[in-house]
Structure formats: C-alpha cells, structure tokens
Amino acid sequence: MAKNLIIVESPAKTKTIGKFLGKDYKIEASMGHFRDLPKSTLGVDVDNKFAPKYITVKGRADIVKKLKKEAAAAKHVFLATDPDREGEAISWHLAFILGIAEGKKCRITFNEITKDAVKNAIKEPRAIDMNLVNAQQGRRILDRIVGYKISPLLWKKVKKGLSAGRVQSVASRFVCKREEKIEGFIPEEYWNLTARLSKFNDKKEFDAKYHGYENKKTALKSKEDADKVLSDIKGQKYTVKDVKEIEKKKQAPFPFITSTLQQEASRKMGFSTSKTMIIAQQLYEGVPLFNGEQVGLITYMRTDSTRISVEHQAKAKAFIAEKYGEAYVGGEARVAKKKANTQDAHEAIRPSDVEYEPTKIASFLSRDQLRLYKLIWERFVASQMASAVYDTVNASIEVNKHVFKANGSKIKFKGFLAVYVEGTDASSNENEEAAEEDDKDVMMPPLEQGEELDFKKITHEQKFTQPPSRYTEATLVKDLEEEGIGRPSTYAPTIGTILARGYVAKEKKFLYPTELGIIVDGIMKNNFAQIVDAKFTATMEQKLDEVEMGEVEWVQVVEDFYGPFMDNLGKAEEAIEKIELKDEETDVICEKCGRNMVIKIGKYGKFMACPGFPECRNAKPILIEAGVSCPLCGENVLIKKTKKGKYYLGCSKNPECGFMSWDMPAKKDCPKCGKFLLQKNAGKNIILHCSNPDCDYTETQARTRNEDE
C-alpha cells in the first residue's frame, strides 16, 4: 500500500501525475464534485444563516467509499484539485468526508502539470483556504436562491421547465438588448467619394478618400451633398497639401487569459466557448507524447491574469533569440492595467514548455487539440517578442479647397507579427480582410508637399449606417468580462445554459433571442430589474471577491441580498399575469392519434411531440433533409443530431439502411460515379470524397473565408 495518497479531480490527471512520482504515491480522482446541494429542494436553511444542506451526488457513493478506504490506509493525504474556487471547495468537501482535521496542511496546487511543478507543490502543502471556499459557497447559494425561487414562478406564469439564474439572466438580457437595438435601428444615408490618383509618369496608382472642406471633416449625407462636391472638384487640380511620414510601433499582445482565449478560438476557428474549454482541459491534464509519456502541455486555463513567471519569460526569450534572432526578443515585460475585478491568482495561459513547438508534437494531438495548442503557443511566444515597426505615410490632398486623405504603411520590422496576427470581431468583410492583412504592406508612392497629382477617376458610393451586429459567443464573453459579469470559470457554462434552455439560439456563429427568451427576459426585466442589471451583478461579483480576500463574510453577502429579493418576489407573484405560450405547430401528423405535432425544447434541444401529452406520449426528432439521395438505397438523406449536439448524415430508412457520415454534403457530385460528394476540413484545405463506399474519388480544394466561418 502506498504511503501517500494524492486526490485530483479527473482520471486524466492521474495518468500524467503518476508518471512523475514513484511507488510511494497513489493517485486517485474525485471525478469532480461529489457533494452538492440536493436537486429536489432548495437545500439552504434560510432561517439558520443560510446553512447549506450538502448530500453525496447521485452515483458517486462508490467513489466516496473508495476514497475513504484509500485515505485510511495512507500515511499522508494530499488534495490536488484544481487551483481555483471550485477546486478549493472540492478539497474542502474531501477533507470533510475523509475526516482530515481543519487547518491540516493537506492542500497542494500547481498551475501546470509538470514534474517540477507537482514535486514542488508536494514539498509545500498548505491548509485549505476557507476564504476561497466561502467565496464559492456564497456564489453557489446566491445562484441556488435565485434559481429555485424564480423558476417556480416562471412555471406558474409561463410554462413548466423554465429556469432563471443570477448570471444567465444577465447574459440573456445582453442578447435581448442587442436585438432591441437592431430592431429599433434607423439607418442613415451617407456617401463615400474615392479618387484614384498617381504621380505623373508613374504607373502606381493609389486611392484617396474624401475627408471634408478646408480640412474640416465633413459627412456627405445625401446624393445632393456628393454631387455638390463632385461639381466643385470637376476639372480641378489635385495637389499634395501635406505629407507626414511617421514610424509607428505596434506592441505585442498579452498572453491569453480565459476570456481572450475563448474569443480568439471563436474568431479564428469557430470554436464555441465550451469546446474551447474542453480541449484546453485536455491539454492541461496531459496527452501522451514521445515514448507514451503523459505531458501537461499548457498551464491552468481558468485565469484572468496576463502575468508570466520570470523563469518562463527567460525561457521564451532564449527560444526567440535562437529561432528568430536577438532583434526579435522583446524588452522588459509589459504589465497589463489591472481591472478592479481581476483576481490574478494564476499565470496567464501558456505552454508548459516553449520547446514543445506545435510542429514537433503535431502527430500526437487531435486536429482540434493541435489548432488550440498552436494558438496558445504562438500567442505566448509573440507576447515575449519585440514590437512590429511600420513606416507610415499620411497625405492630405487638396482640390478646390476640398480635402482627400491617402494613407499607406510599410512594414519595416515584423517583430511579433512573424509569429502571430490577432483576430478581429469586425462584422464586415472589409474590416475582417483589413485585420487579416495586418502584416502586409499598403504601398504609397513618395509624395512631396505642393506636388500636383495625375487624376485617373473618382467613384461615388451610396452607403447606409448599419445596426450593431448580433453577438457571437466571442463578443458576448468580451462584453460580460468588460462589465465584470462572471469569472473565468463561468463564461462557458453561462452561455451553454442560455442555449440549452432555449432562451437564445445560434445561427451560424450569431446569437439571437428566441420568442421564449424574449418573454422570460421581459418578466425578469419588469419584475426583477436588479437581477438582470449588469452593474448590480458586477457588484455582487466584487463582494464575492471580497469574501475570497477575507474582507467580508459570505453569510452577510447572502443576507443583504435575500431580504430585498424576497420582497420583490412577492410583488412579482401578484403583478405577473399568466402568459399563453403556444408551441409551434408543424404539418407532421402524429401517427398514434392524428394530431398535428408541435415543436418542443428539451434537454438536448428541439424535438417534435404530440400536443395530446400525457394521453399521447409520441415524440420524435426534427428531421432536416440534406437535399441528397442515399448512395446505398436512393432514399432521402437526413441531417441528424446526437444527444451531445453533433450533427451527422443518416439515411431516412435507418436502421434498414446503414448509411451515415460525420461529414456534410458538398455542392457537387462525384465525376466518377455520380453520387454526391462529402466535404472534410483539413487545415487550410477541404477534402472532397465520394459518399459511395465503393468509389475512391477524392479531390482537395482551398478553404474560402465563408467555408472557414
């Protein structure tokens, strides 16, 4: 029997940590939370200082029994759950069920799962940090009170199965508020004028955009305004009024924190926040590399700090000097401006060892693991590199007192751009393309003040101001973070919840409120304004941070919230009228009772059900036709969805016909056998292959921007 027991959260970590320690250590997993509030009741004694009533989670009794047995036989027990509030709370629950005395030094944490980090942690165990535990308890109990008190009201006034949450309701409010702005937006007309010019006897042409009259910026709001300018400048000379040549620097980005990683993975790879965190967890817990050695590839992925240890700054700079040259090494580390709600508990997200270049370990990772690791590795390396340097030219060009502006830039030194170009949330294709060409030259010829230019042509274009774009998961996380809503561990589950509840839907990459979401948001906004108020929620987050720092008791935070909340709940009970929410009717007839089936929303999304429930319990998935015929039997092919939300193709005659594919149809047929082609993403390319298993036709195409999105 091992002398020492280390308890982690997930079994994946047991493999990685087990490689570092000898036979005197046994590694076991708690499998995450095993003790929580009961699902069937509030589980909080509101009359006794909000004492929580914890129970063993259903199905976890065997794990608890096993951990007790292993702990009883071990000389030392180390609790190595994740290094955040949730992890601290799990360790506290472990200490309780294992009978570990309060104050005993049993808690170890590490920001990365490497041999040195784990061994150093074991050398310096500490007592469980009750401030962290109480901050987690305070959040959990606040969320439980809001959810378990408002949800029954929604069941009574709208329909059963609805829920409200302290943070999810604010996130829904953001999406609904954005939709209100879009619907209420009144477009305004404006015109762009662009002159195409060149130096005399020079083939290189460039564009200058209309700026205003006598160097005062002037908006052209109508065709009449544009025509007036065109009339004024017709046949007139274009003269360089002013030229400014400036050297500009663009600083390297900071390494990733949780929110920026989620945003960039969404922008560049289309990952949902939950997918990003799942893959990041895999990279953190470890994957088998050379000789099957399990290696944790990144540091802990739930962090709001851009800080990097001095040791790893030095390692990165040595790597950069060797690979790119001394000129590319960054100077003194920049320090990000600390926000009021930043906890700064861990380092930024970085590779555990910069020497693990993505190209060297690509064969050991899945496609998505490699893409996310490459993003993290490149961002970290770029963060330690020198600034990019541009030579810029800004020219003012005058024609009959009207001024046009021409701008150009040339990269003088790439700096960090040799490794990494940041993505953008820009909604227009023009802006996206401009951002992608951040590391490309926009050439301008050398101009001199007073020089007359050769006029080629002028174009005028009517435009209209555009409403704000709908949120993507990336931009929603960005706004939640900026408003102080939630914390690194909550962004992904919050967005996952509002999608799963059917309050918000996702089309391509954009989020929009459903009819149900708008109704629930209206109830919350009109009756629980404090709950959905961003400033109030941010203040609650700050109070929980104060609990973590030991400055205030969690019971006091909950008590201050509870009284006014319950008063509000009573008023809402009387004020809210019953809302008739009709299910969307389909033209599909229930084969059991003859009624038209309706669309319902369940745990795994939308499905069709008979409106005669509970007399008729017929239900079936919503069938989406793929628009192609089965290559095996000729029947229609359907787009289906697994319980985990992953789409695939399946024959409508299933299970009689066994055709299925995880790949979606391409917009062309096989030139060899005539069956439809399937498309599979492969890096920068798309591989087309025949759906007919007896045909071996394949072809490769370059990915376009729309396909990538």
Coordinates of N, CA and C in Angstrom, one line a residue, residues 464-627:
F464 N -25.3 53.1 -46.2 CA -26.2 53.3 -45.1 C -25.5 52.8 -43.8
T465 N -25.7 53.6 -42.7 CA -25.2 53.1 -41.5 C -25.8 51.7 -41.1
Q466 N -25.0 50.9 -40.5 CA -25.5 49.5 -40.2 C -25.8 49.4 -38.7
P467 N -26.8 48.5 -38.4 CA -27.1 48.3 -37.0 C -26.0 47.5 -36.3
P468 N -25.9 47.5 -35.0 CA -24.9 46.7 -34.4 C -25.0 45.2 -34.7
S469 N -24.0 44.5 -34.8 CA -24.0 43.0 -35.2 C -24.6 42.3 -34.0
R470 N -25.3 41.2 -34.3 CA -25.7 40.3 -33.2 C -24.4 39.8 -32.5
Y471 N -24.6 39.4 -31.3 CA -23.5 38.8 -30.5 C -23.0 37.4 -31.2
T472 N -21.7 37.2 -31.1 CA -21.2 35.9 -31.2 C -20.9 35.4 -29.8
E473 N -20.5 34.2 -29.6 CA -20.0 33.8 -28.3 C -18.8 34.6 -27.9
A474 N -18.0 34.9 -28.8 CA -16.7 35.6 -28.5 C -17.1 37.1 -28.1
T475 N -18.0 37.8 -28.8 CA -18.2 39.1 -28.4 C -19.1 39.2 -27.1
L476 N -19.9 38.2 -26.9 CA -20.7 38.2 -25.6 C -19.8 38.0 -24.4
V477 N -18.8 37.1 -24.5 CA -17.8 36.9 -23.5 C -17.1 38.2 -23.2
K478 N -16.7 38.9 -24.3 CA -16.0 40.1 -24.2 C -16.7 41.2 -23.4
D479 N -18.0 41.3 -23.7 CA -18.9 42.3 -23.0 C -19.1 41.9 -21.6
L480 N -19.4 40.6 -21.4 CA -19.6 40.1 -20.0 C -18.3 40.4 -19.1
E481 N -17.2 40.2 -19.7 CA -15.9 40.4 -19.0 C -15.8 41.9 -18.7
E482 N -16.0 42.8 -19.7 CA -15.8 44.2 -19.6 C -16.8 44.8 -18.5
E483 N -18.0 44.2 -18.4 CA -18.9 44.7 -17.4 C -18.7 44.0 -16.0
G484 N -17.8 43.1 -15.9 CA -17.5 42.5 -14.6 C -18.5 41.4 -14.3
I485 N -19.1 40.8 -15.3 CA -20.2 39.8 -15.1 C -19.5 38.4 -15.2
G486 N -19.6 37.6 -14.1 CA -19.0 36.3 -14.2 C -17.5 36.3 -14.0
R487 N -16.9 35.2 -14.0 CA -15.5 35.0 -13.8 C -15.0 33.9 -14.8
P488 N -13.6 33.7 -14.9 CA -13.1 32.8 -16.0 C -13.8 31.5 -16.0
S489 N -14.2 30.9 -14.9 CA -14.8 29.6 -14.9 C -16.3 29.6 -15.3
T490 N -16.9 30.8 -15.4 CA -18.4 30.8 -15.6 C -18.8 31.2 -17.0
Y491 N -17.9 31.8 -17.8 CA -18.3 32.2 -19.2 C -18.9 31.1 -20.0
A492 N -18.2 30.0 -20.1 CA -18.7 28.9 -21.0 C -20.0 28.3 -20.5
P493 N -20.1 27.9 -19.2 CA -21.3 27.3 -18.7 C -22.5 28.3 -18.8
T494 N -22.3 29.6 -18.6 CA -23.4 30.6 -18.7 C -23.9 30.6 -20.1
I495 N -23.1 30.6 -21.1 CA -23.6 30.7 -22.5 C -24.2 29.3 -22.8
G496 N -23.6 28.2 -22.4 CA -24.2 26.9 -22.6 C -25.6 26.8 -22.0
T497 N -25.8 27.4 -20.9 CA -27.1 27.3 -20.2 C -28.2 28.0 -21.0
I498 N -27.9 29.3 -21.4 CA -28.9 30.0 -22.1 C -29.3 29.4 -23.5
L499 N -28.3 28.7 -24.1 CA -28.5 28.0 -25.3 C -29.4 26.7 -25.1
A500 N -29.0 26.0 -24.0 CA -29.7 24.8 -23.7 C -31.1 25.0 -23.3
R501 N -31.4 26.1 -22.6 CA -32.7 26.4 -22.1 C -33.6 26.9 -23.2
G502 N -33.0 27.2 -24.4 CA -33.8 27.7 -25.5 C -34.2 29.2 -25.4
Y503 N -33.5 29.9 -24.5 CA -33.7 31.4 -24.4 C -32.9 32.1 -25.6
V504 N -31.8 31.5 -26.0 CA -31.0 32.1 -27.0 C -30.7 31.0 -28.0
A505 N -30.8 31.3 -29.3 CA -30.4 30.3 -30.4 C -29.2 30.8 -31.1
K506 N -28.6 29.9 -31.8 CA -27.3 30.2 -32.5 C -27.5 29.8 -34.0
E507 N -27.3 30.8 -34.8 CA -27.4 30.5 -36.3 C -26.1 30.9 -36.9
K508 N -25.4 29.9 -37.5 CA -24.1 30.0 -37.9 C -23.3 30.4 -36.6
K509 N -22.7 31.6 -36.5 CA -22.0 31.9 -35.3 C -22.7 33.0 -34.5
F510 N -23.9 33.4 -34.9 CA -24.5 34.6 -34.3 C -25.6 34.1 -33.3
L511 N -25.7 34.8 -32.2 CA -26.7 34.5 -31.1 C -27.9 35.5 -31.3
Y512 N -29.1 34.9 -31.1 CA -30.3 35.8 -31.1 C -31.3 35.2 -30.1
P513 N -32.1 36.1 -29.6 CA -33.1 35.6 -28.6 C -34.3 34.9 -29.2
T514 N -34.7 33.8 -28.7 CA -35.9 33.2 -29.1 C -37.2 33.9 -28.6
E515 N -38.3 33.5 -29.1 CA -39.6 34.0 -28.5 C -39.7 33.8 -27.0
L516 N -39.3 32.5 -26.6 CA -39.3 32.2 -25.2 C -38.3 33.0 -24.4
G517 N -37.2 33.2 -25.0 CA -36.1 34.1 -24.4 C -36.6 35.5 -24.2
I518 N -37.3 36.0 -25.1 CA -37.8 37.4 -25.1 C -38.9 37.5 -24.0
I519 N -39.7 36.5 -23.9 CA -40.8 36.5 -22.9 C -40.2 36.5 -21.5
V520 N -39.3 35.5 -21.3 CA -38.6 35.4 -19.9 C -37.8 36.6 -19.6
D521 N -37.1 37.2 -20.6 CA -36.3 38.4 -20.3 C -37.3 39.5 -19.9
G522 N -38.4 39.6 -20.6 CA -39.4 40.7 -20.3 C -39.9 40.6 -18.8
I523 N -40.1 39.3 -18.4 CA -40.6 39.1 -17.0 C -39.5 39.5 -16.0
M524 N -38.2 39.1 -16.3 CA -37.1 39.4 -15.5 C -36.9 40.9 -15.4
K525 N -36.9 41.5 -16.6 CA -36.6 43.0 -16.7 C -37.6 43.8 -16.0
N526 N -38.9 43.4 -16.1 CA -40.0 44.2 -15.5 C -40.2 43.9 -14.0
N527 N -39.8 42.8 -13.5 CA -40.1 42.4 -12.2 C -38.9 42.1 -11.3
F528 N -37.8 41.8 -11.9 CA -36.5 41.6 -11.2 C -35.4 42.4 -11.8
A529 N -35.6 43.7 -11.9 CA -34.7 44.6 -12.6 C -33.3 44.5 -12.0
Q530 N -33.2 44.3 -10.7 CA -31.9 44.2 -10.0 C -31.1 43.0 -10.5
I531 N -31.8 41.8 -10.7 CA -31.2 40.6 -11.1 C -30.5 40.7 -12.4
V532 N -31.2 41.4 -13.4 CA -30.6 41.5 -14.7 C -29.8 42.7 -15.0
D533 N -29.7 43.5 -13.9 CA -28.9 44.8 -14.0 C -27.4 44.4 -14.0
A534 N -26.7 44.8 -15.0 CA -25.3 44.5 -15.2 C -24.4 45.0 -14.0
K535 N -24.7 46.3 -13.6 CA -23.9 46.9 -12.5 C -24.2 46.2 -11.2
F536 N -25.4 45.8 -10.9 CA -25.7 45.1 -9.7 C -25.0 43.8 -9.7
T537 N -25.1 43.0 -10.8 CA -24.4 41.7 -10.8 C -22.9 41.8 -10.7
A538 N -22.3 42.9 -11.3 CA -20.9 43.1 -11.2 C -20.5 43.4 -9.7
T539 N -21.4 44.2 -9.1 CA -21.2 44.5 -7.7 C -21.2 43.2 -6.8
M540 N -22.1 42.3 -7.1 CA -22.1 41.0 -6.4 C -20.9 40.2 -6.6
E541 N -20.3 40.3 -7.8 CA -19.1 39.6 -8.1 C -17.9 40.2 -7.3
Q542 N -18.0 41.5 -7.1 CA -16.9 42.2 -6.3 C -17.0 41.8 -4.9
K543 N -18.3 41.7 -4.4 CA -18.5 41.3 -3.0 C -18.0 39.8 -2.8
L544 N -18.2 39.0 -3.8 CA -17.6 37.6 -3.6 C -16.1 37.6 -3.7
D545 N -15.5 38.5 -4.4 CA -14.1 38.7 -4.4 C -13.6 39.1 -3.0
E546 N -14.4 40.0 -2.4 CA -14.1 40.5 -1.0 C -14.1 39.3 0.0
V547 N -15.1 38.4 -0.3 CA -15.2 37.2 0.6 C -13.9 36.4 0.4
E548 N -13.4 36.2 -0.8 CA -12.2 35.5 -1.1 C -11.0 36.1 -0.4
M549 N -11.0 37.4 -0.3 CA -9.9 38.1 0.3 C -10.0 38.2 1.8
G550 N -11.1 37.6 2.3 CA -11.3 37.6 3.8 C -11.8 38.9 4.4
E551 N -12.3 39.8 3.5 CA -12.7 41.1 4.0 C -14.2 41.2 4.4
V552 N -15.0 40.2 4.0 CA -16.4 40.2 4.4 C -16.9 38.7 4.5
E553 N -17.9 38.4 5.3 CA -18.4 37.1 5.5 C -19.4 36.8 4.4
W554 N -19.4 35.6 3.9 CA -20.3 35.2 2.8 C -21.8 35.2 3.2
V555 N -22.0 34.9 4.5 CA -23.4 34.9 5.0 C -24.0 36.3 5.0
Q556 N -23.1 37.3 5.2 CA -23.6 38.7 5.2 C -24.0 39.1 3.8
V557 N -23.2 38.7 2.8 CA -23.4 39.0 1.4 C -24.8 38.4 1.0
V558 N -25.0 37.1 1.4 CA -26.3 36.5 1.0 C -27.5 37.1 1.8
E559 N -27.3 37.4 3.0 CA -28.3 38.1 3.8 C -28.7 39.4 3.3
D560 N -27.8 40.2 2.9 CA -28.1 41.5 2.3 C -28.9 41.4 1.0
F561 N -28.7 40.4 0.3 CA -29.4 40.1 -1.0 C -30.8 39.6 -0.7
Y562 N -30.9 38.7 0.2 CA -32.1 37.8 0.4 C -33.3 38.6 0.7
G563 N -33.2 39.5 1.7 CA -34.4 40.3 2.2 C -35.1 41.0 1.0
P564 N -34.4 42.0 0.4 CA -35.0 42.7 -0.7 C -35.5 41.8 -1.9
F565 N -34.7 40.7 -2.1 CA -35.1 39.8 -3.2 C -36.4 39.1 -2.9
M566 N -36.6 38.7 -1.7 CA -37.9 38.0 -1.3 C -39.1 39.0 -1.4
D567 N -38.9 40.2 -1.0 CA -39.9 41.3 -1.1 C -40.3 41.4 -2.5
N568 N -39.3 41.5 -3.4 CA -39.5 41.6 -4.8 C -40.3 40.4 -5.4
L569 N -39.9 39.3 -4.9 CA -40.6 38.0 -5.4 C -42.1 38.0 -5.1
G570 N -42.4 38.5 -3.9 CA -43.8 38.5 -3.5 C -44.6 39.5 -4.4
K571 N -44.0 40.7 -4.7 CA -44.7 41.6 -5.6 C -44.8 41.1 -7.0
A572 N -43.8 40.4 -7.5 CA -43.9 39.8 -8.8 C -44.9 38.8 -8.9
E573 N -45.1 38.0 -7.9 CA -46.2 36.9 -7.9 C -47.5 37.5 -8.1
E574 N -47.8 38.7 -7.6 CA -49.1 39.4 -7.8 C -49.1 40.1 -9.1
A575 N -48.0 40.7 -9.6 CA -48.0 41.5 -10.7 C -48.0 40.8 -12.1
I576 N -47.4 39.6 -12.1 CA -47.2 38.9 -13.4 C -48.5 38.2 -13.7
E577 N -49.0 38.4 -14.9 CA -50.2 37.7 -15.4 C -49.8 36.4 -16.1
K578 N -50.7 35.5 -16.2 CA -50.4 34.2 -16.9 C -50.2 34.5 -18.4
I579 N -49.1 34.0 -18.9 CA -48.8 34.2 -20.3 C -49.0 32.9 -21.1
E580 N -49.8 33.0 -22.2 CA -50.1 31.9 -23.0 C -49.0 31.7 -24.1
L581 N -48.2 30.7 -23.9 CA -47.1 30.5 -24.8 C -47.4 29.2 -25.6
K582 N -47.7 29.5 -26.9 CA -48.2 28.3 -27.7 C -47.0 27.7 -28.4
D583 N -47.0 26.4 -28.5 CA -46.0 25.6 -29.2 C -46.1 25.8 -30.7
E584 N -45.0 25.8 -31.4 CA -45.0 26.0 -32.8 C -45.6 24.7 -33.5
E585 N -46.7 24.8 -34.2 CA -47.3 23.6 -34.8 C -46.6 23.3 -36.1
T586 N -46.5 22.0 -36.4 CA -45.9 21.5 -37.7 C -47.0 20.9 -38.5
D587 N -46.6 20.5 -39.7 CA -47.6 19.8 -40.6 C -47.4 18.3 -40.5
V588 N -46.6 17.8 -39.6 CA -46.3 16.4 -39.4 C -47.5 15.9 -38.5
I589 N -48.1 14.8 -39.0 CA -49.3 14.2 -38.3 C -48.8 13.1 -37.3
C590 N -49.3 13.2 -36.1 CA -48.9 12.1 -35.1 C -49.6 10.8 -35.6
E591 N -48.8 9.8 -35.8 CA -49.3 8.6 -36.3 C -50.1 7.8 -35.3
K592 N -50.0 8.2 -34.0 CA -50.7 7.5 -33.0 C -52.1 8.0 -32.7
C593 N -52.3 9.4 -32.9 CA -53.6 9.9 -32.5 C -54.1 10.9 -33.6
G594 N -53.3 11.3 -34.6 CA -53.8 12.1 -35.7 C -53.7 13.6 -35.5
R595 N -53.2 14.0 -34.4 CA -53.0 15.5 -34.2 C -51.7 16.0 -34.9
N596 N -51.7 17.3 -35.2 CA -50.5 17.9 -35.7 C -49.5 18.0 -34.6
M597 N -48.3 17.5 -34.9 CA -47.2 17.5 -33.8 C -46.7 19.0 -33.7
V598 N -46.2 19.3 -32.5 CA -45.6 20.6 -32.2 C -44.1 20.5 -31.9
I599 N -43.5 21.6 -31.9 CA -42.1 21.7 -31.6 C -41.9 22.1 -30.1
K600 N -41.1 21.2 -29.4 CA -40.8 21.5 -28.0 C -39.3 21.6 -27.9
I601 N -38.9 22.2 -26.7 CA -37.5 22.3 -26.4 C -37.2 21.4 -25.2
G602 N -36.3 20.5 -25.3 CA -35.9 19.6 -24.2 C -34.4 19.8 -23.9
K603 N -33.9 18.9 -23.1 CA -32.5 18.9 -22.6 C -31.5 19.0 -23.7
Y604 N -31.9 18.3 -24.8 CA -30.9 18.2 -26.0 C -31.3 19.0 -27.2
G605 N -32.2 20.0 -26.9 CA -32.6 20.9 -28.0 C -34.0 20.7 -28.4
K606 N -34.3 21.1 -29.6 CA -35.7 21.0 -30.2 C -36.0 19.6 -30.6
F607 N -37.3 19.2 -30.4 CA -37.8 17.9 -30.9 C -39.3 18.1 -31.2
M608 N -39.9 17.1 -31.9 CA -41.4 17.1 -32.1 C -42.1 16.3 -31.1
A609 N -43.2 16.7 -30.7 CA -44.0 16.0 -29.7 C -45.5 16.1 -30.0
C610 N -46.3 15.2 -29.6 CA -47.7 15.3 -29.7 C -48.3 16.2 -28.7
P611 N -49.2 17.1 -29.1 CA -49.8 18.1 -28.2 C -50.8 17.4 -27.2
G612 N -51.1 16.1 -27.5 CA -52.0 15.4 -26.6 C -51.4 14.8 -25.4
F613 N -50.1 15.2 -25.1 CA -49.5 14.7 -23.9 C -50.3 15.1 -22.6
P614 N -50.5 14.3 -21.6 CA -49.9 13.0 -21.4 C -50.7 11.8 -22.0
E615 N -51.9 12.0 -22.6 CA -52.7 10.9 -23.1 C -51.8 10.2 -24.3
C616 N -51.2 11.1 -25.1 CA -50.4 10.6 -26.2 C -49.0 11.0 -25.9
R617 N -48.1 10.1 -25.8 CA -46.7 10.4 -25.5 C -45.7 10.3 -26.7
N618 N -46.3 10.4 -27.9 CA -45.5 10.2 -29.1 C -44.5 11.4 -29.2
A619 N -43.2 11.2 -29.5 CA -42.2 12.2 -29.7 C -41.2 11.7 -30.7
K620 N -40.6 12.6 -31.5 CA -39.6 12.2 -32.5 C -38.7 13.4 -32.7
P621 N -37.5 13.1 -33.3 CA -36.6 14.2 -33.6 C -37.1 15.0 -34.8
I622 N -36.6 16.2 -34.9 CA -36.9 17.0 -36.0 C -36.0 16.6 -37.2
L623 N -36.7 16.3 -38.3 CA -35.9 15.8 -39.5 C -35.6 16.9 -40.4
I624 N -34.3 17.1 -40.7 CA -33.9 18.1 -41.7 C -33.3 17.3 -42.9
E625 N -33.9 17.6 -44.0 CA -33.5 16.9 -45.3 C -32.2 17.6 -45.8
A626 N -31.2 16.7 -46.1 CA -29.9 17.2 -46.6 C -29.9 17.6 -48.1
G627 N -31.0 17.2 -48.8 CA -31.1 17.5 -50.2 C -30.3 16.6 -51.1

